[in-house]
PDB file of C-alpha atoms in Angstrom:
ATOM      1  CA  UNK A  56     179.333  20.748-105.683  1.00  0.00           C
ATOM      2  CA  UNK A  57     177.041  23.563-106.738  1.00  0.00           C
ATOM      3  CA  UNK A  58     179.100  26.513-108.017  1.00  0.00           C
ATOM      4  CA  UNK A  59     176.212  28.757-106.306  1.00  0.00           C
ATOM      5  CA  UNK A  60     177.260  27.559-102.405  1.00  0.00           C
ATOM      6  CA  UNK A  61     179.872  29.707-100.783  1.00  0.00           C
ATOM      7  CA  UNK A  62     182.841  28.628-100.012  1.00  0.00           C
ATOM      8  CA  UNK A  63     184.585  30.764 -97.002  1.00  0.00           C
ATOM      9  CA  UNK A  64     183.059  29.411 -93.978  1.00  0.00           C
ATOM     10  CA  UNK A  65     180.889  31.881 -92.022  1.00  0.00           C
ATOM     11  CA  UNK A  66     179.563  32.543 -95.748  1.00  0.00           C
ATOM     12  CA  UNK A  67     178.276  29.209 -95.547  1.00  0.00           C
ATOM     13  CA  UNK A  68     176.495  28.814 -92.338  1.00  0.00           C
ATOM     14  CA  UNK A  69     174.570  32.023 -93.108  1.00  0.00           C
ATOM     15  CA  UNK A  70     173.709  31.153 -96.361  1.00  0.00           C
ATOM     16  CA  UNK A  71     172.515  27.390 -95.534  1.00  0.00           C
ATOM     17  CA  UNK A  72     171.170  29.642 -91.934  1.00  0.00           C
ATOM     18  CA  UNK A  73     168.980  31.229 -94.430  1.00  0.00           C
ATOM     19  CA  UNK A  74     167.687  28.773 -96.520  1.00  0.00           C
ATOM     20  CA  UNK A  75     166.590  26.074 -93.380  1.00  0.00           C
ATOM     21  CA  UNK A  76     165.281  29.184 -92.010  1.00  0.00           C
ATOM     22  CA  UNK A  77     162.875  29.858 -95.211  1.00  0.00           C
ATOM     23  CA  UNK A  78     161.855  26.454 -95.723  1.00  0.00           C
ATOM     24  CA  UNK A  79     160.643  25.404 -92.881  1.00  0.00           C
ATOM     25  CA  UNK A  80     158.214  29.196 -92.936  1.00  0.00           C
ATOM     26  CA  UNK A  81     157.268  28.084 -95.535  1.00  0.00           C
ATOM     27  CA  UNK A  82     157.596  24.480 -96.335  1.00  0.00           C
ATOM     28  CA  UNK A  83     152.932  23.909 -96.308  1.00  0.00           C
ATOM     29  CA  UNK A  84     153.342  27.940 -98.893  1.00  0.00           C
ATOM     30  CA  UNK A  85     155.619  26.558-100.969  1.00  0.00           C
ATOM     31  CA  UNK A  86     154.606  22.630-100.908  1.00  0.00           C
ATOM     32  CA  UNK A  87     158.130  20.873-100.144  1.00  0.00           C
ATOM     33  CA  UNK A  88     158.695  17.665 -99.137  1.00  0.00           C
ATOM     34  CA  UNK A  89     158.580  17.772 -95.221  1.00  0.00           C
ATOM     35  CA  UNK A  90     161.021  14.889 -95.512  1.00  0.00           C
ATOM     36  CA  UNK A  91     164.201  16.887 -96.944  1.00  0.00           C
ATOM     37  CA  UNK A  92     162.665  19.270 -94.584  1.00  0.00           C
ATOM     38  CA  UNK A  93     163.028  17.839 -92.353  1.00  0.00           C
ATOM     39  CA  UNK A  94     166.695  15.951 -93.862  1.00  0.00           C
ATOM     40  CA  UNK A  95     167.688  19.412 -94.279  1.00  0.00           C
ATOM     41  CA  UNK A  96     167.329  20.736 -90.670  1.00  0.00           C
ATOM     42  CA  UNK A  97     168.929  18.278 -89.124  1.00  0.00           C
ATOM     43  CA  UNK A  98     171.918  18.251 -91.440  1.00  0.00           C
ATOM     44  CA  UNK A  99     172.224  22.456 -91.163  1.00  0.00           C
ATOM     45  CA  UNK A 100     171.947  22.335 -86.852  1.00  0.00           C
ATOM     46  CA  UNK A 101     174.850  18.793 -87.246  1.00  0.00           C
ATOM     47  CA  UNK A 102     177.406  21.187 -89.918  1.00  0.00           C
ATOM     48  CA  UNK A 103     176.143  24.752 -87.390  1.00  0.00           C
ATOM     49  CA  UNK A 104     177.040  23.291 -84.047  1.00  0.00           C
ATOM     50  CA  UNK A 105     180.710  22.027 -85.230  1.00  0.00           C
ATOM     51  CA  UNK A 106     181.234  25.452 -86.615  1.00  0.00           C
ATOM     52  CA  UNK A 107     180.738  27.095 -83.953  1.00  0.00           C
ATOM     53  CA  UNK A 108     182.092  24.488 -82.482  1.00  0.00           C
ATOM     54  CA  UNK A 109     185.917  24.195 -84.524  1.00  0.00           C
ATOM     55  CA  UNK A 110     186.136  28.306 -83.339  1.00  0.00           C
ATOM     56  CA  UNK A 111     185.492  27.976 -79.980  1.00  0.00           C
ATOM     57  CA  UNK A 112     189.094  28.092 -78.495  1.00  0.00           C
ATOM     58  CA  UNK A 113     188.131  25.746 -75.743  1.00  0.00           C
ATOM     59  CA  UNK A 114     186.886  23.703 -77.610  1.00  0.00           C
ATOM     60  CA  UNK A 115     188.840  23.457 -80.861  1.00  0.00           C
ATOM     61  CA  UNK A 116     192.044  20.503 -82.045  1.00  0.00           C
ATOM     62  CA  UNK A 117     192.206  18.542 -84.745  1.00  0.00           C
ATOM     63  CA  UNK A 118     188.454  17.149 -83.460  1.00  0.00           C
ATOM     64  CA  UNK A 119     187.052  19.053 -84.069  1.00  0.00           C
ATOM     65  CA  UNK A 120     188.027  20.982 -86.732  1.00  0.00           C
ATOM     66  CA  UNK A 121     187.171  17.290 -89.182  1.00  0.00           C
ATOM     67  CA  UNK A 122     183.852  17.215 -87.597  1.00  0.00           C
ATOM     68  CA  UNK A 123     182.990  20.478 -89.383  1.00  0.00           C
ATOM     69  CA  UNK A 124     184.867  19.261 -92.746  1.00  0.00           C
ATOM     70  CA  UNK A 125     182.661  16.442 -92.006  1.00  0.00           C
ATOM     71  CA  UNK A 126     179.327  17.341 -91.505  1.00  0.00           C
ATOM     72  CA  UNK A 127     180.082  20.725 -93.613  1.00  0.00           C
ATOM     73  CA  UNK A 128     180.344  18.238 -96.867  1.00  0.00           C
ATOM     74  CA  UNK A 129     177.396  16.134 -96.051  1.00  0.00           C
ATOM     75  CA  UNK A 130     175.346  18.995 -96.566  1.00  0.00           C
ATOM     76  CA  UNK A 131     177.399  20.907 -98.800  1.00  0.00           C
ATOM     77  CA  UNK A 132     176.210  17.129-100.707  1.00  0.00           C
ATOM     78  CA  UNK A 133     172.509  17.796 -99.540  1.00  0.00           C
ATOM     79  CA  UNK A 134     172.482  21.578-101.020  1.00  0.00           C
ATOM     80  CA  UNK A 135     173.873  20.050-103.932  1.00  0.00           C
ATOM     81  CA  UNK A 136     170.480  18.278-105.752  1.00  0.00           C
ATOM     82  CA  UNK A 137     168.621  21.133-102.924  1.00  0.00           C
ATOM     83  CA  UNK A 138     168.975  23.260-104.681  1.00  0.00           C
ATOM     84  CA  UNK A 139     168.080  22.358-108.372  1.00  0.00           C
ATOM     85  CA  UNK A 140     164.328  20.791-106.260  1.00  0.00           C
ATOM     86  CA  UNK A 141     164.112  24.409-105.087  1.00  0.00           C
ATOM     87  CA  UNK A 142     164.939  26.235-108.544  1.00  0.00           C
ATOM     88  CA  UNK A 143     162.858  23.755-110.229  1.00  0.00           C
ATOM     89  CA  UNK A 144     159.477  24.523-107.646  1.00  0.00           C
ATOM     90  CA  UNK A 145     157.039  27.067-109.621  1.00  0.00           C
ATOM     91  CA  UNK A 146     155.795  27.463-106.160  1.00  0.00           C
ATOM     92  CA  UNK A 147     158.462  29.526-105.135  1.00  0.00           C
ATOM     93  CA  UNK A 148     158.528  33.157-107.242  1.00  0.00           C
ATOM     94  CA  UNK A 149     162.291  34.409-108.785  1.00  0.00           C
ATOM     95  CA  UNK A 150     162.544  36.631-105.947  1.00  0.00           C
ATOM     96  CA  UNK A 151     162.380  34.196-103.088  1.00  0.00           C
ATOM     97  CA  UNK A 152     165.350  32.069-105.193  1.00  0.00           C
ATOM     98  CA  UNK A 153     166.568  36.014-105.150  1.00  0.00           C
ATOM     99  CA  UNK A 154     166.123  35.956-101.541  1.00  0.00           C
ATOM    100  CA  UNK A 155     167.416  32.641-101.227  1.00  0.00           C
ATOM    101  CA  UNK A 156     170.862  33.538-103.309  1.00  0.00           C
ATOM    102  CA  UNK A 157     169.377  30.975-105.593  1.00  0.00           C
ATOM    103  CA  UNK A 158     169.599  30.633-109.665  1.00  0.00           C
ATOM    104  CA  UNK A 159     167.327  32.255-111.472  1.00  0.00           C
ATOM    105  CA  UNK A 160     164.654  29.787-113.176  1.00  0.00           C
ATOM    106  CA  UNK A 161     164.968  31.313-116.192  1.00  0.00           C
ATOM    107  CA  UNK A 162     168.340  30.054-116.803  1.00  0.00           C
ATOM    108  CA  UNK A 163     168.771  26.728-115.524  1.00  0.00           C
ATOM    109  CA  UNK A 164     165.484  24.938-116.708  1.00  0.00           C
ATOM    110  CA  UNK A 165     163.457  26.492-119.905  1.00  0.00           C
ATOM    111  CA  UNK A 166     161.384  23.299-120.143  1.00  0.00           C
ATOM    112  CA  UNK A 167     159.168  21.060-117.174  1.00  0.00           C
ATOM    113  CA  UNK A 168     161.040  17.422-117.726  1.00  0.00           C
ATOM    114  CA  UNK A 169     158.306  15.014-118.028  1.00  0.00           C
ATOM    115  CA  UNK A 170     157.674  12.385-115.403  1.00  0.00           C
ATOM    116  CA  UNK A 171     159.806   8.899-115.649  1.00  0.00           C
ATOM    117  CA  UNK A 172     158.255   6.448-117.665  1.00  0.00           C
ATOM    118  CA  UNK A 173     160.639   3.251-116.926  1.00  0.00           C
ATOM    119  CA  UNK A 174     161.216   0.971-113.574  1.00  0.00           C
ATOM    120  CA  UNK A 175     164.541   1.077-112.465  1.00  0.00           C
ATOM    121  CA  UNK A 176     166.160  -1.879-112.206  1.00  0.00           C
ATOM    122  CA  UNK A 177     167.568  -2.136-108.376  1.00  0.00           C
ATOM    123  CA  UNK A 178     170.389  -4.100-106.216  1.00  0.00           C
ATOM    124  CA  UNK A 179     171.309  -4.421-103.029  1.00  0.00           C
ATOM    125  CA  UNK A 180     174.995  -5.495-100.895  1.00  0.00           C
ATOM    126  CA  UNK A 181     175.116  -5.976 -97.541  1.00  0.00           C
ATOM    127  CA  UNK A 182     178.282  -4.121 -96.129  1.00  0.00           C
ATOM    128  CA  UNK A 183     181.088  -5.318 -93.246  1.00  0.00           C
ATOM    129  CA  UNK A 184     179.700  -1.853 -90.736  1.00  0.00           C
ATOM    130  CA  UNK A 185     176.382  -2.351 -90.886  1.00  0.00           C
ATOM    131  CA  UNK A 186     176.027  -0.979 -94.375  1.00  0.00           C
ATOM    132  CA  UNK A 187     173.718  -1.395 -97.789  1.00  0.00           C
ATOM    133  CA  UNK A 188     174.364  -0.391-100.249  1.00  0.00           C
ATOM    134  CA  UNK A 189     171.344   0.308-102.942  1.00  0.00           C
ATOM    135  CA  UNK A 190     172.171   0.132-107.383  1.00  0.00           C
ATOM    136  CA  UNK A 191     169.834   1.482-109.472  1.00  0.00           C
ATOM    137  CA  UNK A 192     170.033   0.448-113.532  1.00  0.00           C
ATOM    138  CA  UNK A 193     167.946   1.569-115.982  1.00  0.00           C
ATOM    139  CA  UNK A 194     167.579  -1.282-118.095  1.00  0.00           C
ATOM    140  CA  UNK A 195     168.571  -0.665-121.459  1.00  0.00           C
ATOM    141  CA  UNK A 196     171.388  -2.452-123.431  1.00  0.00           C
ATOM    142  CA  UNK A 197     175.354  -1.118-121.929  1.00  0.00           C
ATOM    143  CA  UNK A 198     176.592  -0.022-118.528  1.00  0.00           C
ATOM    144  CA  UNK A 199     174.878   2.748-116.841  1.00  0.00           C
ATOM    145  CA  UNK A 200     176.783   5.646-116.347  1.00  0.00           C
ATOM    146  CA  UNK A 201     177.748   6.735-112.172  1.00  0.00           C
ATOM    147  CA  UNK A 202     175.849  10.596-112.883  1.00  0.00           C
ATOM    148  CA  UNK A 203     172.813  10.375-114.555  1.00  0.00           C
ATOM    149  CA  UNK A 204     172.260  12.387-118.614  1.00  0.00           C
ATOM    150  CA  UNK A 205     169.075  10.515-119.960  1.00  0.00           C
ATOM    151  CA  UNK A 206     166.955  12.727-119.966  1.00  0.00           C
ATOM    152  CA  UNK A 207     163.833  12.669-117.182  1.00  0.00           C
ATOM    153  CA  UNK A 208     166.265  11.135-115.579  1.00  0.00           C
ATOM    154  CA  UNK A 209     167.064  13.634-112.206  1.00  0.00           C
ATOM    155  CA  UNK A 210     168.132  10.502-110.184  1.00  0.00           C
ATOM    156  CA  UNK A 211     166.427   7.961-108.316  1.00  0.00           C
ATOM    157  CA  UNK A 212     163.817   8.152-104.175  1.00  0.00           C
ATOM    158  CA  UNK A 213     164.404   4.702-102.270  1.00  0.00           C
ATOM    159  CA  UNK A 214     161.651   3.743-100.317  1.00  0.00           C
ATOM    160  CA  UNK A 215     162.832   0.853 -97.660  1.00  0.00           C
ATOM    161  CA  UNK A 216     162.071  -0.509 -94.404  1.00  0.00           C
ATOM    162  CA  UNK A 217     162.946  -2.524 -91.661  1.00  0.00           C
ATOM    163  CA  UNK A 218     161.276  -5.429 -89.525  1.00  0.00           C
ATOM    164  CA  UNK A 219     159.012  -4.235 -87.473  1.00  0.00           C
ATOM    165  CA  UNK A 220     158.709  -0.441 -89.094  1.00  0.00           C
ATOM    166  CA  UNK A 221     154.361   0.956 -89.737  1.00  0.00           C
ATOM    167  CA  UNK A 222     156.071   3.388 -92.439  1.00  0.00           C
ATOM    168  CA  UNK A 223     158.824   3.586 -94.868  1.00  0.00           C
ATOM    169  CA  UNK A 224     161.336   5.653 -95.504  1.00  0.00           C
ATOM    170  CA  UNK A 225     163.107   7.635 -98.335  1.00  0.00           C
ATOM    171  CA  UNK A 226     165.608   8.907 -99.180  1.00  0.00           C
ATOM    172  CA  UNK A 227     166.835  10.971-102.761  1.00  0.00           C
ATOM    173  CA  UNK A 228     170.248  10.498-105.042  1.00  0.00           C
ATOM    174  CA  UNK A 229     171.628  12.677-108.076  1.00  0.00           C
ATOM    175  CA  UNK A 230     173.508   9.654-108.303  1.00  0.00           C
ATOM    176  CA  UNK A 231     173.105   5.755-109.597  1.00  0.00           C
ATOM    177  CA  UNK A 232     173.870   4.850-105.598  1.00  0.00           C
ATOM    178  CA  UNK A 233     172.948   5.330-102.238  1.00  0.00           C
ATOM    179  CA  UNK A 234     174.755   3.657 -99.041  1.00  0.00           C
ATOM    180  CA  UNK A 235     172.311   3.211 -96.153  1.00  0.00           C
ATOM    181  CA  UNK A 236     173.665   3.032 -92.904  1.00  0.00           C
ATOM    182  CA  UNK A 237     172.448   1.516 -89.419  1.00  0.00           C
ATOM    183  CA  UNK A 238     172.782   0.774 -85.766  1.00  0.00           C
ATOM    184  CA  UNK A 239     174.168  -2.013 -83.693  1.00  0.00           C
ATOM    185  CA  UNK A 240     170.384  -2.102 -82.462  1.00  0.00           C
ATOM    186  CA  UNK A 241     169.727  -3.325 -86.282  1.00  0.00           C
ATOM    187  CA  UNK A 242     171.815  -6.770 -87.365  1.00  0.00           C
ATOM    188  CA  UNK A 243     169.705  -9.368 -88.371  1.00  0.00           C
ATOM    189  CA  UNK A 244     166.461  -7.554 -89.389  1.00  0.00           C
ATOM    190  CA  UNK A 245     165.751  -8.125 -92.837  1.00  0.00           C
ATOM    191  CA  UNK A 246     165.375  -4.578 -94.586  1.00  0.00           C
ATOM    192  CA  UNK A 247     162.698  -4.170 -98.562  1.00  0.00           C
ATOM    193  CA  UNK A 248     163.287  -1.912-100.645  1.00  0.00           C
ATOM    194  CA  UNK A 249     161.922  -0.313-103.620  1.00  0.00           C
ATOM    195  CA  UNK A 250     162.954   2.785-105.971  1.00  0.00           C
ATOM    196  CA  UNK A 251     161.625   5.148-108.411  1.00  0.00           C
ATOM    197  CA  UNK A 252     162.548   7.732-111.125  1.00  0.00           C
ATOM    198  CA  UNK A 253     162.923  11.017-110.396  1.00  0.00           C
ATOM    199  CA  UNK A 254     163.013  14.437-112.441  1.00  0.00           C
ATOM    200  CA  UNK A 255     164.208  17.537-111.419  1.00  0.00           C
ATOM    201  CA  UNK A 256     160.774  18.214-109.478  1.00  0.00           C
ATOM    202  CA  UNK A 257     160.914  14.992-107.984  1.00  0.00           C
ATOM    203  CA  UNK A 258     157.885  14.034-109.180  1.00  0.00           C
ATOM    204  CA  UNK A 259     158.890  10.023-109.454  1.00  0.00           C
ATOM    205  CA  UNK A 260     157.406   7.140-112.517  1.00  0.00           C
ATOM    206  CA  UNK A 261     156.679   3.805-111.528  1.00  0.00           C
ATOM    207  CA  UNK A 262     158.071   2.396-108.609  1.00  0.00           C
ATOM    208  CA  UNK A 263     160.373  -1.332-109.331  1.00  0.00           C
ATOM    209  CA  UNK A 264     159.488  -4.522-107.968  1.00  0.00           C
ATOM    210  CA  UNK A 265     160.214  -4.527-104.276  1.00  0.00           C
ATOM    211  CA  UNK A 266     163.399  -6.718-103.369  1.00  0.00           C
ATOM    212  CA  UNK A 267     164.281  -7.440 -99.091  1.00  0.00           C
ATOM    213  CA  UNK A 268     167.712  -8.222 -98.323  1.00  0.00           C
ATOM    214  CA  UNK A 269     168.852  -9.154 -94.277  1.00  0.00           C
ATOM    215  CA  UNK A 270     170.934  -6.658 -92.505  1.00  0.00           C
TER     216      UNK A 270
END
């Protein structure tokens, strides 16, 4: 977890709300990726609702506390990546970074990393609970590590679509895997996947060959 993120619940919700509101308001000016802003909004709204439920004496119990913990964890994991995306975005001024409680760009990014030039190897394993685990690997000797450390490989972006979808969906990860969760009604549908490496500015390299799995 990034040390930028506050620890106490009340401070964390206020900090996250400020970033979410600014990203929504400045999405076009900052040239933010709409899917990421939508994901931030969804995760924040869930965390905020769970936080309020855990504070309300009429609804607070072990179940609501557990829901809050999961919602906060999901939002923190998202911010682990998205903080770096915002800091690397040169459309966002140093003043705006300070206003969101984020690190200075000057102290974290000394020179832009290039757009990745390699293609990841992609594999997928279907789970037993309507989940699919997607893995990528660096096509070179040795076993890939859990976290990406090779220069230019900040993470990867996964594009996927189910039978009947007309548009691709996207997920980003700074690790070498992503778990996709689906509903019961998606069982038996074929899923098409492709992936590309990304740098800290979320610029992606060439896409891998498409693979397909049966959910």
